[in-house]
Coordinates of N, CA and C in Angstrom, one line a residue:
Chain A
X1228 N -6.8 19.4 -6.8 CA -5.7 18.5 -7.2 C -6.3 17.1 -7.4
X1229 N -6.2 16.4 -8.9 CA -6.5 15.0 -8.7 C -5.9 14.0 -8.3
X1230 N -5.0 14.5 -7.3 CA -4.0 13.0 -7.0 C -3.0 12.6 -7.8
X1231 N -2.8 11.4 -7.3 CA -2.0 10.4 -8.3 C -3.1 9.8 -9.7
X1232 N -2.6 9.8 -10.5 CA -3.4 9.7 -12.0 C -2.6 8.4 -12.5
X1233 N -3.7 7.7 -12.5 CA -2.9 6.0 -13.0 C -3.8 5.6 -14.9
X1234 N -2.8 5.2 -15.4 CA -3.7 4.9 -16.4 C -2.8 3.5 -17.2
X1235 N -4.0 2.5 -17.6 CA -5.3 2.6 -18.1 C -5.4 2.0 -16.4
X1236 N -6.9 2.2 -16.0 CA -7.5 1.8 -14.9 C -8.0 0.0 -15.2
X1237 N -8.1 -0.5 -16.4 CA -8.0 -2.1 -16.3 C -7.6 -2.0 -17.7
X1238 N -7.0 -3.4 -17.6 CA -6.0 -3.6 -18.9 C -6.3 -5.2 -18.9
X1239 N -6.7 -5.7 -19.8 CA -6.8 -6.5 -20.4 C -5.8 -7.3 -21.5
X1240 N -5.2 -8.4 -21.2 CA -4.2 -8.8 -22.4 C -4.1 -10.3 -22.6
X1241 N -3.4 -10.9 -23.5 CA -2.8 -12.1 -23.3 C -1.5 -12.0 -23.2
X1242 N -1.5 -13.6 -22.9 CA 0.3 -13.7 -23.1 C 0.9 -13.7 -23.6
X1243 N 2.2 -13.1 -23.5 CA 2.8 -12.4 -24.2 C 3.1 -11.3 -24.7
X1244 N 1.8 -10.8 -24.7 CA 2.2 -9.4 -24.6 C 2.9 -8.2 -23.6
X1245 N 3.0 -7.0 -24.9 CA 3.6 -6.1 -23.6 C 2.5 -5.5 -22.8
X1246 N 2.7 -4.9 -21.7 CA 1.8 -3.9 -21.2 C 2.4 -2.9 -20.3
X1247 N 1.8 -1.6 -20.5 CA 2.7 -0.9 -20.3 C 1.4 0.4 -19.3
X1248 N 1.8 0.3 -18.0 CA 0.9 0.5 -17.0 C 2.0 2.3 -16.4
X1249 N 0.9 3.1 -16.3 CA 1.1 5.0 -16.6 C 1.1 5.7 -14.8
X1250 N 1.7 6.7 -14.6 CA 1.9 7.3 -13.5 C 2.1 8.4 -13.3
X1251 N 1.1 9.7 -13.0 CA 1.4 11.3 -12.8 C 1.3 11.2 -11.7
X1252 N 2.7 11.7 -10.8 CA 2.3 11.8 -9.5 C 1.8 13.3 -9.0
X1253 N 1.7 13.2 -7.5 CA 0.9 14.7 -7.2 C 2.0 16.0 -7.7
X1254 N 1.7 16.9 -7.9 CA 3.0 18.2 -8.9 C 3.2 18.3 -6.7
X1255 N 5.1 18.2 -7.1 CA 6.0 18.9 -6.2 C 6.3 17.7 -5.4
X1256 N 5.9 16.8 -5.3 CA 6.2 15.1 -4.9 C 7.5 14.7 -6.0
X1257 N 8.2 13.8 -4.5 CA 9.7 13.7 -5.4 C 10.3 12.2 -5.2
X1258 N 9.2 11.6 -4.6 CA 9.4 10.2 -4.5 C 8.1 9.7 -5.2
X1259 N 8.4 8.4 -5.7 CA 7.4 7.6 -6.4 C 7.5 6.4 -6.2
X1260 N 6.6 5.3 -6.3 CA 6.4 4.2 -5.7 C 5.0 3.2 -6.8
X1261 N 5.9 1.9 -7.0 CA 5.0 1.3 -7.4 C 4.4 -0.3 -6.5
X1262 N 3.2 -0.2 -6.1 CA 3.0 -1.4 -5.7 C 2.7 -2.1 -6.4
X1263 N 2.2 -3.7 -6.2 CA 1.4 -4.5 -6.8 C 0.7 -5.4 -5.7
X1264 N -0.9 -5.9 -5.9 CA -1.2 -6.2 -4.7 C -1.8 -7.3 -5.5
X1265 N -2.1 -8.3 -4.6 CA -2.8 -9.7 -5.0 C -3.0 -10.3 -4.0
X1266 N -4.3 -11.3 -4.3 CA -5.0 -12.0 -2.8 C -3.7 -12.6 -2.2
X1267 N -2.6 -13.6 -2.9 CA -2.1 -14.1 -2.2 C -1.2 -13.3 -1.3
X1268 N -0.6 -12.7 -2.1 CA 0.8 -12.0 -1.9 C 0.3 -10.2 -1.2
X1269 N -1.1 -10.1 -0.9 CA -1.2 -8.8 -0.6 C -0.5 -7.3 -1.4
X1270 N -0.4 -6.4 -0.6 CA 0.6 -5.2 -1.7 C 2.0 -5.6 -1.4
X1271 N 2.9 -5.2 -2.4 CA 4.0 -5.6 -2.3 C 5.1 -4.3 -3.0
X1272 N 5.9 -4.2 -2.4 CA 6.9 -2.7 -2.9 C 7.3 -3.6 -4.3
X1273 N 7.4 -2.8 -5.4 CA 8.3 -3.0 -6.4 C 9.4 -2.1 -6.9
X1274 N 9.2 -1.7 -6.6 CA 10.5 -0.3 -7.1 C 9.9 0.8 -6.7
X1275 N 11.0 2.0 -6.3 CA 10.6 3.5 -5.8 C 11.9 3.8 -6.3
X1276 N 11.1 5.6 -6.4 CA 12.0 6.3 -7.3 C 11.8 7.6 -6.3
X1277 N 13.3 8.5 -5.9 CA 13.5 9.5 -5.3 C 14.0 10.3 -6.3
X1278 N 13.4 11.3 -6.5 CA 14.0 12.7 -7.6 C 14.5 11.8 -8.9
X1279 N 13.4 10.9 -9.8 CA 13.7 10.3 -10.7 C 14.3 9.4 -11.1
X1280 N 15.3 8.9 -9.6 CA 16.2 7.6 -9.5 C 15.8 6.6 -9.2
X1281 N 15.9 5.7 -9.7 CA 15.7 4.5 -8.7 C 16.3 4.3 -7.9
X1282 N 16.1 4.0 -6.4 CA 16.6 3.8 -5.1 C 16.8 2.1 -4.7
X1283 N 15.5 1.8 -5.2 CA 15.3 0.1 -4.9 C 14.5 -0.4 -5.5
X1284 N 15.3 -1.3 -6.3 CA 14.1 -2.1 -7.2 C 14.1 -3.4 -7.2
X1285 N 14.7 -4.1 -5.6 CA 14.7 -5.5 -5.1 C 13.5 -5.9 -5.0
X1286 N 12.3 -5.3 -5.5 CA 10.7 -5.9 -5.5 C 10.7 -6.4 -7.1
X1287 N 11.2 -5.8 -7.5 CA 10.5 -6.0 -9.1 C 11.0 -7.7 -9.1
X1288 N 9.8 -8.6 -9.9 CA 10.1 -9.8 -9.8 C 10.8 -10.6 -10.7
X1289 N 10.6 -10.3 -11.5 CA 12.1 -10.8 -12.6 C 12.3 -9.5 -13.9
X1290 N 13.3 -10.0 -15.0 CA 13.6 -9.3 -16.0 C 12.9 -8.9 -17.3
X1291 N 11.4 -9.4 -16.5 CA 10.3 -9.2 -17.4 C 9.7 -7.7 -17.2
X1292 N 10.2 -7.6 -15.7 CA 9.2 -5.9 -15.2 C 10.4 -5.1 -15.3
X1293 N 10.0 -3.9 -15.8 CA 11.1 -2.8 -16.0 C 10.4 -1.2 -15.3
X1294 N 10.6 -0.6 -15.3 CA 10.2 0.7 -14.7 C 10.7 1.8 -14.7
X1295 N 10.4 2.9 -15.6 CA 11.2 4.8 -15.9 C 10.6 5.4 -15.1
X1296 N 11.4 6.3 -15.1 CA 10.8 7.9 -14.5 C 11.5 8.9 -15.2
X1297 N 11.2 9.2 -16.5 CA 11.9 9.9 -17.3 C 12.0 11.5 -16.7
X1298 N 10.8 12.1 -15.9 CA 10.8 12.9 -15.6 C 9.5 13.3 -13.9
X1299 N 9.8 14.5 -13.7 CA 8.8 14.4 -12.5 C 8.0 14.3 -12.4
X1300 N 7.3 14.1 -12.9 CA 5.7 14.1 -13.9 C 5.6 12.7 -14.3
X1301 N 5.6 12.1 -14.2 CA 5.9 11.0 -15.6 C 6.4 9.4 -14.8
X1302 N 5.8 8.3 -15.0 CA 6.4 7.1 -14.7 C 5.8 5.9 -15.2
X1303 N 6.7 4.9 -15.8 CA 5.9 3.8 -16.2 C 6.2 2.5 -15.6
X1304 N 5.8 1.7 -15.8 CA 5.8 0.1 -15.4 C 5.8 -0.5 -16.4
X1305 N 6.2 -1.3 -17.5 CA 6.3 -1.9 -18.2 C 6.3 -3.9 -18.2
X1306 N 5.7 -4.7 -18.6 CA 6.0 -5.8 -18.5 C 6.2 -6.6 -19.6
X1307 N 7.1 -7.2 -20.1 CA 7.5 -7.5 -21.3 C 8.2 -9.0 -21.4
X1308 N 7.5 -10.3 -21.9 CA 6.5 -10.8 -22.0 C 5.3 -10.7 -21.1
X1309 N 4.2 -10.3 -21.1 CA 3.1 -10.5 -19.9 C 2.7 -11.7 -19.3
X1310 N 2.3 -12.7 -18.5 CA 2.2 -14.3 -17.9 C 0.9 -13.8 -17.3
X1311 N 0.0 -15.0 -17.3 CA -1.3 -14.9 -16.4 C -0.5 -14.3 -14.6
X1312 N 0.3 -14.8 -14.4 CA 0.4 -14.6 -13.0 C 1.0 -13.5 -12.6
X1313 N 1.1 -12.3 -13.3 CA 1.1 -10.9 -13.3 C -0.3 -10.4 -13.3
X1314 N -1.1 -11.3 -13.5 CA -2.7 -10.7 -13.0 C -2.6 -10.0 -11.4
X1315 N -3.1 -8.9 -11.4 CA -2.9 -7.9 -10.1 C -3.4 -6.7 -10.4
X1316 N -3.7 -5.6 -9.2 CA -4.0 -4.0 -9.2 C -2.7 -3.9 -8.9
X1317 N -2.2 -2.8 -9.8 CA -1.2 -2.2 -10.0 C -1.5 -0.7 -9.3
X1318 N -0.7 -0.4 -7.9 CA -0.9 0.8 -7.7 C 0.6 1.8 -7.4
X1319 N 0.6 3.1 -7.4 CA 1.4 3.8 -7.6 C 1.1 4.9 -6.5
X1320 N 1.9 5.4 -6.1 CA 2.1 6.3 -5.0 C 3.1 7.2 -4.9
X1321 N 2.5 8.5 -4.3 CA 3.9 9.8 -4.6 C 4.1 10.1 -3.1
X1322 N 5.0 10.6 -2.9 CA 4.8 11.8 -1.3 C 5.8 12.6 -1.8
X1323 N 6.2 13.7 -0.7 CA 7.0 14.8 -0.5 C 8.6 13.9 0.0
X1324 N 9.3 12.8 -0.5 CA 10.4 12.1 0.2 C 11.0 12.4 0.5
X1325 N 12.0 12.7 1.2 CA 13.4 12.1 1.5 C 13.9 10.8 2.1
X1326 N 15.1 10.7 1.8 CA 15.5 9.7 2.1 C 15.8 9.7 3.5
X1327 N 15.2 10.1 4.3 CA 15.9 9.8 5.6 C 14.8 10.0 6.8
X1328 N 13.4 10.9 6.3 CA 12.5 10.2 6.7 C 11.1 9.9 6.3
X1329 N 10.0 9.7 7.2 CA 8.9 8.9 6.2 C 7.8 10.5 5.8
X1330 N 7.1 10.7 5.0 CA 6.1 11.2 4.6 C 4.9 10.3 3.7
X1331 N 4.1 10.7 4.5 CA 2.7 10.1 4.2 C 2.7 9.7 2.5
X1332 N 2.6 8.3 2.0 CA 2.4 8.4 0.7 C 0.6 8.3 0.3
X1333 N 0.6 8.9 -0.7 CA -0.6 9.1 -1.5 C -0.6 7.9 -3.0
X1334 N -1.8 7.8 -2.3 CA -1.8 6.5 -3.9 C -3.2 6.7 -5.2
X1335 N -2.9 6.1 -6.1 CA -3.5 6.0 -7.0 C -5.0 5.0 -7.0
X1336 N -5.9 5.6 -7.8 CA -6.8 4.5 -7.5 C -6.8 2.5 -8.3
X1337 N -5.2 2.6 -9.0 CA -4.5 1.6 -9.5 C -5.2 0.9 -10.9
X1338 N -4.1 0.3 -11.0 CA -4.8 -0.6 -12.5 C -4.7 -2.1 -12.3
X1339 N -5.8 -2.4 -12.6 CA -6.1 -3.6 -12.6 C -6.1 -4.3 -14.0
X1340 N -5.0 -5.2 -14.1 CA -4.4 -5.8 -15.1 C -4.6 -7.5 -14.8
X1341 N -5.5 -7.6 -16.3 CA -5.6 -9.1 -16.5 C -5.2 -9.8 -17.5
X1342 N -4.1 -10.9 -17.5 CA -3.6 -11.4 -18.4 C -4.0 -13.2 -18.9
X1343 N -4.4 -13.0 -19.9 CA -5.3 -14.2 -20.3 C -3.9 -15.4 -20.5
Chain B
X574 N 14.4 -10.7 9.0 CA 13.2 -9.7 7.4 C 12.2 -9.1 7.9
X575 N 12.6 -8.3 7.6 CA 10.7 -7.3 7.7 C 9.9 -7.6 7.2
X576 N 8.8 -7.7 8.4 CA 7.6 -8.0 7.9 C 6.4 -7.8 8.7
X577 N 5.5 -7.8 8.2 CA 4.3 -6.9 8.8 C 3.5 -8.1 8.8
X578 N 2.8 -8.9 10.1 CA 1.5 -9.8 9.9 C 0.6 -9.4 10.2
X579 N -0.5 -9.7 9.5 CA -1.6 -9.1 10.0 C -2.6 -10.7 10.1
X580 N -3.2 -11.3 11.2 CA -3.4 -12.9 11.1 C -4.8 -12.9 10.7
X581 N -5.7 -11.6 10.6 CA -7.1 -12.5 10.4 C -7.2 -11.3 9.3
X582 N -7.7 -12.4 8.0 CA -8.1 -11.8 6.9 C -9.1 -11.2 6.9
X583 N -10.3 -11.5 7.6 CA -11.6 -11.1 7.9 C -12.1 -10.8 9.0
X584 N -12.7 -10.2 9.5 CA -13.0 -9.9 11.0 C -14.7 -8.8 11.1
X585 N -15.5 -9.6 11.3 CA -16.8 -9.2 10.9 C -17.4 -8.9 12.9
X586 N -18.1 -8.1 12.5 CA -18.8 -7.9 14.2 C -20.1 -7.2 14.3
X587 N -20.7 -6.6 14.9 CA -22.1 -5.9 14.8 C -21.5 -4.3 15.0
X588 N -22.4 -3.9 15.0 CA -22.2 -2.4 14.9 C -22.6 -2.1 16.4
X589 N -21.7 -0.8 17.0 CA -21.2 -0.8 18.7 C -20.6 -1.8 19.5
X590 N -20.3 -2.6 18.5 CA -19.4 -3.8 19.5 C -17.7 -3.3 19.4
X591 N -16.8 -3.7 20.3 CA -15.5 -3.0 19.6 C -14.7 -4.0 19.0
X592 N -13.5 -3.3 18.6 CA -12.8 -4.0 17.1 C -11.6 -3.9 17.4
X593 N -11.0 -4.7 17.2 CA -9.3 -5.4 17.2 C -8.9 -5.6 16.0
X594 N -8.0 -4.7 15.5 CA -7.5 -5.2 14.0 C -5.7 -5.8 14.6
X595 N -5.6 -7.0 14.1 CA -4.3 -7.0 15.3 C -3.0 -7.0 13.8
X596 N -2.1 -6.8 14.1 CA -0.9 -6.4 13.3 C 0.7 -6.6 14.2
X597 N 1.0 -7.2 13.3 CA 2.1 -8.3 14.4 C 3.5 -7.6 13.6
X598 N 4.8 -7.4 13.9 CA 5.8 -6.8 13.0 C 7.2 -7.4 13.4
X599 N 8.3 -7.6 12.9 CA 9.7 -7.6 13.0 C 10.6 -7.0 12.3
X600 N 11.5 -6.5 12.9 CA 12.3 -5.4 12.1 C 13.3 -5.0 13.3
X601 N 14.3 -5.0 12.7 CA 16.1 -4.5 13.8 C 15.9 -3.3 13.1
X602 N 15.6 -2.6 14.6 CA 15.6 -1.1 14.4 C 14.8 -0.2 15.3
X603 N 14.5 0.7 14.9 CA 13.1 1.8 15.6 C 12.3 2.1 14.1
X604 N 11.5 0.8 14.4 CA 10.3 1.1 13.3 C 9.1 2.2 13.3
X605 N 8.9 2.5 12.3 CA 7.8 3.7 12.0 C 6.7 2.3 11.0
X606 N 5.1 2.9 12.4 CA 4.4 2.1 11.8 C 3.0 3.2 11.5
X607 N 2.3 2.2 11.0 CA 1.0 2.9 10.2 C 0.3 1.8 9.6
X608 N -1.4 2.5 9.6 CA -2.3 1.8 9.4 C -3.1 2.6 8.0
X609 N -2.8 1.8 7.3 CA -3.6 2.4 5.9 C -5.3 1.7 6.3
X610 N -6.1 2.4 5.3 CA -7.4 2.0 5.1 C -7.9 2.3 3.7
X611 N -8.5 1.5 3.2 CA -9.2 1.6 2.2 C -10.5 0.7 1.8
X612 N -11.6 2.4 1.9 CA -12.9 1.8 1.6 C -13.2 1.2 0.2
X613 N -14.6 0.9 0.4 CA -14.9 0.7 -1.2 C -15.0 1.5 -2.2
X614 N -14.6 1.7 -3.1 CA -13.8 2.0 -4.3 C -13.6 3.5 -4.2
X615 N -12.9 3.9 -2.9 CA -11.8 4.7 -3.1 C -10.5 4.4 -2.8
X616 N -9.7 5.2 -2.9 CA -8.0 4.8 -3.2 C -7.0 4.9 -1.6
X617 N -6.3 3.9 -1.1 CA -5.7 3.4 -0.1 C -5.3 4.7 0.3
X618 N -5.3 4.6 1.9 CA -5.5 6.0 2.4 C -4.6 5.8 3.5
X619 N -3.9 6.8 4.2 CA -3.5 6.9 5.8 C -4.5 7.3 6.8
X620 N -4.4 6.7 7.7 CA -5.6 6.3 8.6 C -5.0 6.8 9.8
X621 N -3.6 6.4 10.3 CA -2.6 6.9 11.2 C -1.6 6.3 11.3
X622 N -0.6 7.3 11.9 CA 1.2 6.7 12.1 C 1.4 6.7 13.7
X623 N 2.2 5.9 14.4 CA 2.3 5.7 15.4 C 3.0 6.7 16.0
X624 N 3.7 7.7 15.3 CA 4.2 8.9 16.2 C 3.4 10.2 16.7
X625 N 2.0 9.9 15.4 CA 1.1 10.6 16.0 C 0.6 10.9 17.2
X626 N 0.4 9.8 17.2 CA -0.2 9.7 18.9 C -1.6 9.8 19.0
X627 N -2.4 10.3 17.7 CA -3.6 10.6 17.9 C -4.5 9.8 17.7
X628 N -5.8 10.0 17.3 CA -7.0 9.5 17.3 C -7.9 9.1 16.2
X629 N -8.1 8.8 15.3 CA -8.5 8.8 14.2 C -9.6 8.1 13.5
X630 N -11.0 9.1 13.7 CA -12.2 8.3 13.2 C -12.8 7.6 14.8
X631 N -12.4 7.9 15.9 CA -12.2 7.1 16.8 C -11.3 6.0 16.7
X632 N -10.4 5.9 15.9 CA -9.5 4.8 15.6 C -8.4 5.1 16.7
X633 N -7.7 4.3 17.2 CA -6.3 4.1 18.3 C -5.3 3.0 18.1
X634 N -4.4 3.3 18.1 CA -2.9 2.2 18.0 C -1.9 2.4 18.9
X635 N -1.7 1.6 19.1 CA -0.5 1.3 20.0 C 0.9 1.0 19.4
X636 N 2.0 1.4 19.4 CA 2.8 0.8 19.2 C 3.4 0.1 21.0
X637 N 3.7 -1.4 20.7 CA 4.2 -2.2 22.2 C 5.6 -2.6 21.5
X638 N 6.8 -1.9 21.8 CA 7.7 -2.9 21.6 C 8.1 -3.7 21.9
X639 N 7.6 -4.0 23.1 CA 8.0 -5.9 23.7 C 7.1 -6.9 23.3
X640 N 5.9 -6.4 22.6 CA 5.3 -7.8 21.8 C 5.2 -7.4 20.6
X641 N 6.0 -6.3 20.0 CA 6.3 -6.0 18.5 C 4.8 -6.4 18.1
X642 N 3.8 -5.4 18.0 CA 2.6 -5.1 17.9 C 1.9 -4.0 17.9
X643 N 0.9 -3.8 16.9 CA 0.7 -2.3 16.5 C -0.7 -2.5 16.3
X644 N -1.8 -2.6 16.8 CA -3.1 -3.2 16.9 C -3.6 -2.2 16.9
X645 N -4.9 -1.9 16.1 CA -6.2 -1.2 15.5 C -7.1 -1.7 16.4
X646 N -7.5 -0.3 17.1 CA -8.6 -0.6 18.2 C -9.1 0.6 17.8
X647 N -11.6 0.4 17.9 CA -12.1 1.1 18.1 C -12.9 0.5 19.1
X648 N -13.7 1.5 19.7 CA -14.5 1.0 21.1 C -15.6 0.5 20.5
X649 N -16.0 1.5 19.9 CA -18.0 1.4 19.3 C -17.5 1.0 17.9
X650 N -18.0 0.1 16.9 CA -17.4 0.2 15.6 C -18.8 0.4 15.0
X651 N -18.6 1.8 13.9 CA -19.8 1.8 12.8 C -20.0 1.5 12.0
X652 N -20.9 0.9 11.0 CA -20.9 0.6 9.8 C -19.7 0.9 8.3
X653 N -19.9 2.6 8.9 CA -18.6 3.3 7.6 C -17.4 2.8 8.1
X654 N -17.2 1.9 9.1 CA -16.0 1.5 8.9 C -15.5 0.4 8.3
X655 N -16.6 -0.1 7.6 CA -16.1 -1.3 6.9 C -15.5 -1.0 5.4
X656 N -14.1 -1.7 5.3 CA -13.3 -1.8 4.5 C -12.3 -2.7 4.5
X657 N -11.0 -2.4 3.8 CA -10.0 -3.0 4.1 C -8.5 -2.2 5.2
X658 N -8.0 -2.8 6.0 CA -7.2 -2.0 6.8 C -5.4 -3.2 6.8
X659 N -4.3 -1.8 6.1 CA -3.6 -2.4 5.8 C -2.7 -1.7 7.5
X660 N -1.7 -2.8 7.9 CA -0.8 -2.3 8.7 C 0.6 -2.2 8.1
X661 N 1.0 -1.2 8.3 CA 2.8 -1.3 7.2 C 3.9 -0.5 8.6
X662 N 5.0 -0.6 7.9 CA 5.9 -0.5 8.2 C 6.6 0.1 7.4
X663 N 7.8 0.9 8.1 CA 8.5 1.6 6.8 C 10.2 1.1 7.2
X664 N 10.7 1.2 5.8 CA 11.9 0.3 5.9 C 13.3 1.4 6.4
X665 N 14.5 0.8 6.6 CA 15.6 1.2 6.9 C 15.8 2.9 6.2
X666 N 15.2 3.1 4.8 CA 15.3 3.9 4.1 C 14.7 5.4 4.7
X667 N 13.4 4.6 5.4 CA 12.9 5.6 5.8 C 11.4 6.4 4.6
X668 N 11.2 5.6 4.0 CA 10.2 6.1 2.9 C 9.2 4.5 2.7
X669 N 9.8 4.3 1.7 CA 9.5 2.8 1.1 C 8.5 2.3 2.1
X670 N 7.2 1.8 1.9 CA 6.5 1.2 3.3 C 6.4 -0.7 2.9
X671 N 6.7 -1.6 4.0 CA 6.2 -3.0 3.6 C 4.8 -3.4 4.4
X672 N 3.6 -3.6 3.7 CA 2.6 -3.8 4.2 C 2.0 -5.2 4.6
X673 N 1.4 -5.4 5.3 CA 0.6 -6.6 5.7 C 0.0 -7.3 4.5
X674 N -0.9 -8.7 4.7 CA -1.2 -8.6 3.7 C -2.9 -7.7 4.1
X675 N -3.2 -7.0 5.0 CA -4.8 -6.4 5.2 C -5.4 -7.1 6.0
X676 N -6.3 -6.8 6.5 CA -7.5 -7.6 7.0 C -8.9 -6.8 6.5
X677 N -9.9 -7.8 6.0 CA -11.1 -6.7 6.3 C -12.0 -6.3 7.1
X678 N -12.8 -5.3 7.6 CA -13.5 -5.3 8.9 C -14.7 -5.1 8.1
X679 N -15.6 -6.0 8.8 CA -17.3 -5.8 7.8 C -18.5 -5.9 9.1
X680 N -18.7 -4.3 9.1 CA -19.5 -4.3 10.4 C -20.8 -4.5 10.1
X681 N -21.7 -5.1 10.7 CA -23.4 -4.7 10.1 C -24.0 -4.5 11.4
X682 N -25.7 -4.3 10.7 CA -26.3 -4.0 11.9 C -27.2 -4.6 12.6

């Protein structure tokens, strides 16, 4: 099994653009999770998804970041305009969830996204 | 608010000396804690959960609920253990984890 599969692994952009950062979690995992980590701010939850829903997306930081899970397989991160201060490793994470208790999450080896 | 401290960003020592990674928390509730790790350029890992109880790498944690503290202790510390070590917590939900911001441990010899 290769894990969680993140892609692109660095992303390079300016401002204003979109960028649009990729997620296969492990097959039979039904929660998903996206972090974002930075020196100041460390990792930080942005939104998680249980059986394709979003559950909580009180992390995401404004109405610039958006995030699907169209299917089980499948998830994006989206940012639309991009700002230098969205510079960060973007990492993503699956486990076996429920909502009610914890299972070990597995992460991706993340993307690291730089915006000029 | 939940939140996981972790106070020393860096924490460097010799090799066989022991190691205190300290992790400080608040949260109304019965929290589920854990210590991620992640070496150099592999992908952020579980290291252990405090219901375990177990042992890991020679790694040990405590959970103390009267000083709401969850501290990374090894006796001898070896060089492979240098990396980054995150302490988290998991939220009301029960999934979702909120992490420290890390500390790193950089042993030499």
């Amino acid at each position: 099994d290769a894990g969680v599969i993140q892609s692109p692994r660095h992303e390079v952009t300016e401002m204003g653009q979109e960028v649009t950062l990729r997620c296969k979690p492990i097959s039979g995992h039904n929660s998903l999770f996206w972090y974002r980590q930075t020196m100041m701010r460390g990792l930080e939850l942005l939104i998680y998804f249980n059986n394709n829903v979003p559950i909580d997306d009180s992390g995401m930081p404004e109405d610039r970041f958006s995030a699907k899970m169209p299917n089980a397989s499948f998830s994006t991160l989206k940012i639309q305009p991009s700002e230098p201060r969205d510079s960060a490793v973007y990492f993503c994470a699956s486990s076996r969830g429920s909502l009610s208790s914890y299972n070990e999450q597995f992460f991706g080896p993340g993307t690291r996204l730089t915006v000029l | 608010a939940q939140r996981v401290t972790q106070p020393e960003k860096l924490l460097s020592v010799f090799k066989g000396a022991p190691v205190e990674l300290k992790c400080n928390y608040s949260y109304s509730g019965s929290p589920e804690l854990f210590w991620y790790v992640q070496y150099s350029r592999q992908r952020l890992q579980l290291l252990l959960r405090h219901i375990s109880r177990e042992s890991i790498k020679g790694f040990t944690a405590d959970l103390n609920k009267g000083e709401t503290s969850f501290h990374l202790k090894k006796p001898f510390a070896q060089e492979e253990d240098s990396a980054m070590y995150y302490c988290a917590l998991s939220n009301q939900a029960g999934t979702a984890l909120i992490f420290g911001k890390g500390t790193t441990l950089s042993v030499s010899s």
